[in-house]
Amino acid sequence: MPNAKRKQIFNALLTKSKNGKLERHVTREVAELFNVHIRSVQRIWKQGKSYLDQGITVDVNVDNRRRNCGRK
C-alpha cells in the first residue's frame, strides 16, 4: 500500500476519533471507503496511535516498513 494512502487512512481515522478513541464500526467504514481490508486499517490505527502516545510525529512513522523489497 502506498505511503500516501496510509497517511490518508490515518487522517480519516483521526478525524472520526473522539478523545483518541474510535466508535464502533469506524474502521469498517474507513476500510470500505479506501477499499482495503479492515485489519490493515486497524493496524495503521494501532501503529499511528502508539506514535501519538509517545509524542512522535505520525507523518513519517505511519509509512510502510518494507523499504527494500525484491532483488538487490
Tab-separated table of C-alpha atoms in Angstrom:
chain	number	residue	atom	x	y	z
A	1	MET	CA	0.000	0.000	0.000
A	2	PRO	CA	1.452	3.415	-0.890
A	3	ASN	CA	2.523	5.665	1.955
A	4	ALA	CA	0.201	8.450	0.813
A	5	LYS	CA	-2.803	6.126	1.105
A	6	ARG	CA	-1.696	5.011	4.580
A	7	LYS	CA	-1.491	8.643	5.712
A	8	GLN	CA	-4.940	9.378	4.270
A	9	ILE	CA	-6.378	6.383	6.139
A	10	PHE	CA	-4.812	7.509	9.414
A	11	ASN	CA	-6.048	11.085	8.938
A	12	ALA	CA	-9.568	9.804	8.224
A	13	LEU	CA	-9.479	7.740	11.407
A	14	LEU	CA	-8.079	10.655	13.379
A	15	THR	CA	-10.900	12.964	12.276
A	16	LYS	CA	-13.524	10.366	13.256
A	17	SER	CA	-11.989	9.715	16.673
A	18	LYS	CA	-13.224	11.315	19.861
A	19	ASN	CA	-10.626	11.874	22.580
A	20	GLY	CA	-8.310	9.392	20.863
A	21	LYS	CA	-10.882	6.588	20.733
A	22	LEU	CA	-12.854	5.247	17.797
A	23	GLU	CA	-16.543	4.480	17.914
A	24	ARG	CA	-17.939	1.182	16.758
A	25	HIS	CA	-17.703	0.331	13.040
A	26	VAL	CA	-15.493	3.336	12.185
A	27	THR	CA	-12.682	1.094	10.995
A	28	ARG	CA	-15.134	-0.810	8.799
A	29	GLU	CA	-16.404	2.428	7.254
A	30	VAL	CA	-12.885	3.666	6.528
A	31	ALA	CA	-11.886	0.269	5.111
A	32	GLU	CA	-14.834	0.378	2.711
A	33	LEU	CA	-14.084	4.000	1.841
A	34	PHE	CA	-10.488	3.249	0.832
A	35	ASN	CA	-11.222	-0.273	-0.460
A	36	VAL	CA	-8.743	-2.031	1.855
A	37	HIS	CA	-9.057	-4.834	4.394
A	38	ILE	CA	-10.326	-3.908	7.859
A	39	ARG	CA	-7.234	-5.434	9.545
A	40	SER	CA	-4.991	-3.117	7.523
A	41	VAL	CA	-6.934	-0.119	8.797
A	42	GLN	CA	-6.755	-1.407	12.364
A	43	ARG	CA	-3.007	-1.972	12.068
A	44	ILE	CA	-2.450	1.563	10.737
A	45	TRP	CA	-4.520	2.998	13.602
A	46	LYS	CA	-2.667	0.971	16.226
A	47	GLN	CA	0.724	1.959	14.846
A	48	GLY	CA	-0.139	5.637	14.498
A	49	LYS	CA	-1.820	5.781	17.903
A	50	SER	CA	1.256	4.345	19.609
A	51	TYR	CA	3.410	7.034	17.990
A	52	LEU	CA	0.980	9.745	19.099
A	53	ASP	CA	1.105	8.451	22.676
A	54	GLN	CA	4.909	8.665	22.613
A	55	GLY	CA	4.797	12.207	21.234
A	56	ILE	CA	6.435	11.315	17.906
A	57	THR	CA	5.163	12.902	14.683
A	58	VAL	CA	2.936	10.498	12.798
A	59	ASP	CA	3.516	11.764	9.249
A	60	VAL	CA	6.848	9.989	8.991
A	61	ASN	CA	6.089	6.953	11.106
A	62	VAL	CA	2.898	5.644	9.513
A	63	ASP	CA	4.944	4.837	6.411
A	64	ASN	CA	5.360	1.324	5.153
A	65	ARG	CA	8.161	-0.502	6.955
A	66	ARG	CA	9.223	-2.578	3.944
A	67	ARG	CA	11.817	-0.487	2.181
A	68	ASN	CA	13.957	-2.821	0.099
A	69	CYS	CA	11.611	-5.369	-1.372
A	70	GLY	CA	12.899	-7.642	-4.055
A	71	ARG	CA	16.237	-8.250	-5.596
A	72	LYS	CA	19.275	-6.102	-4.864
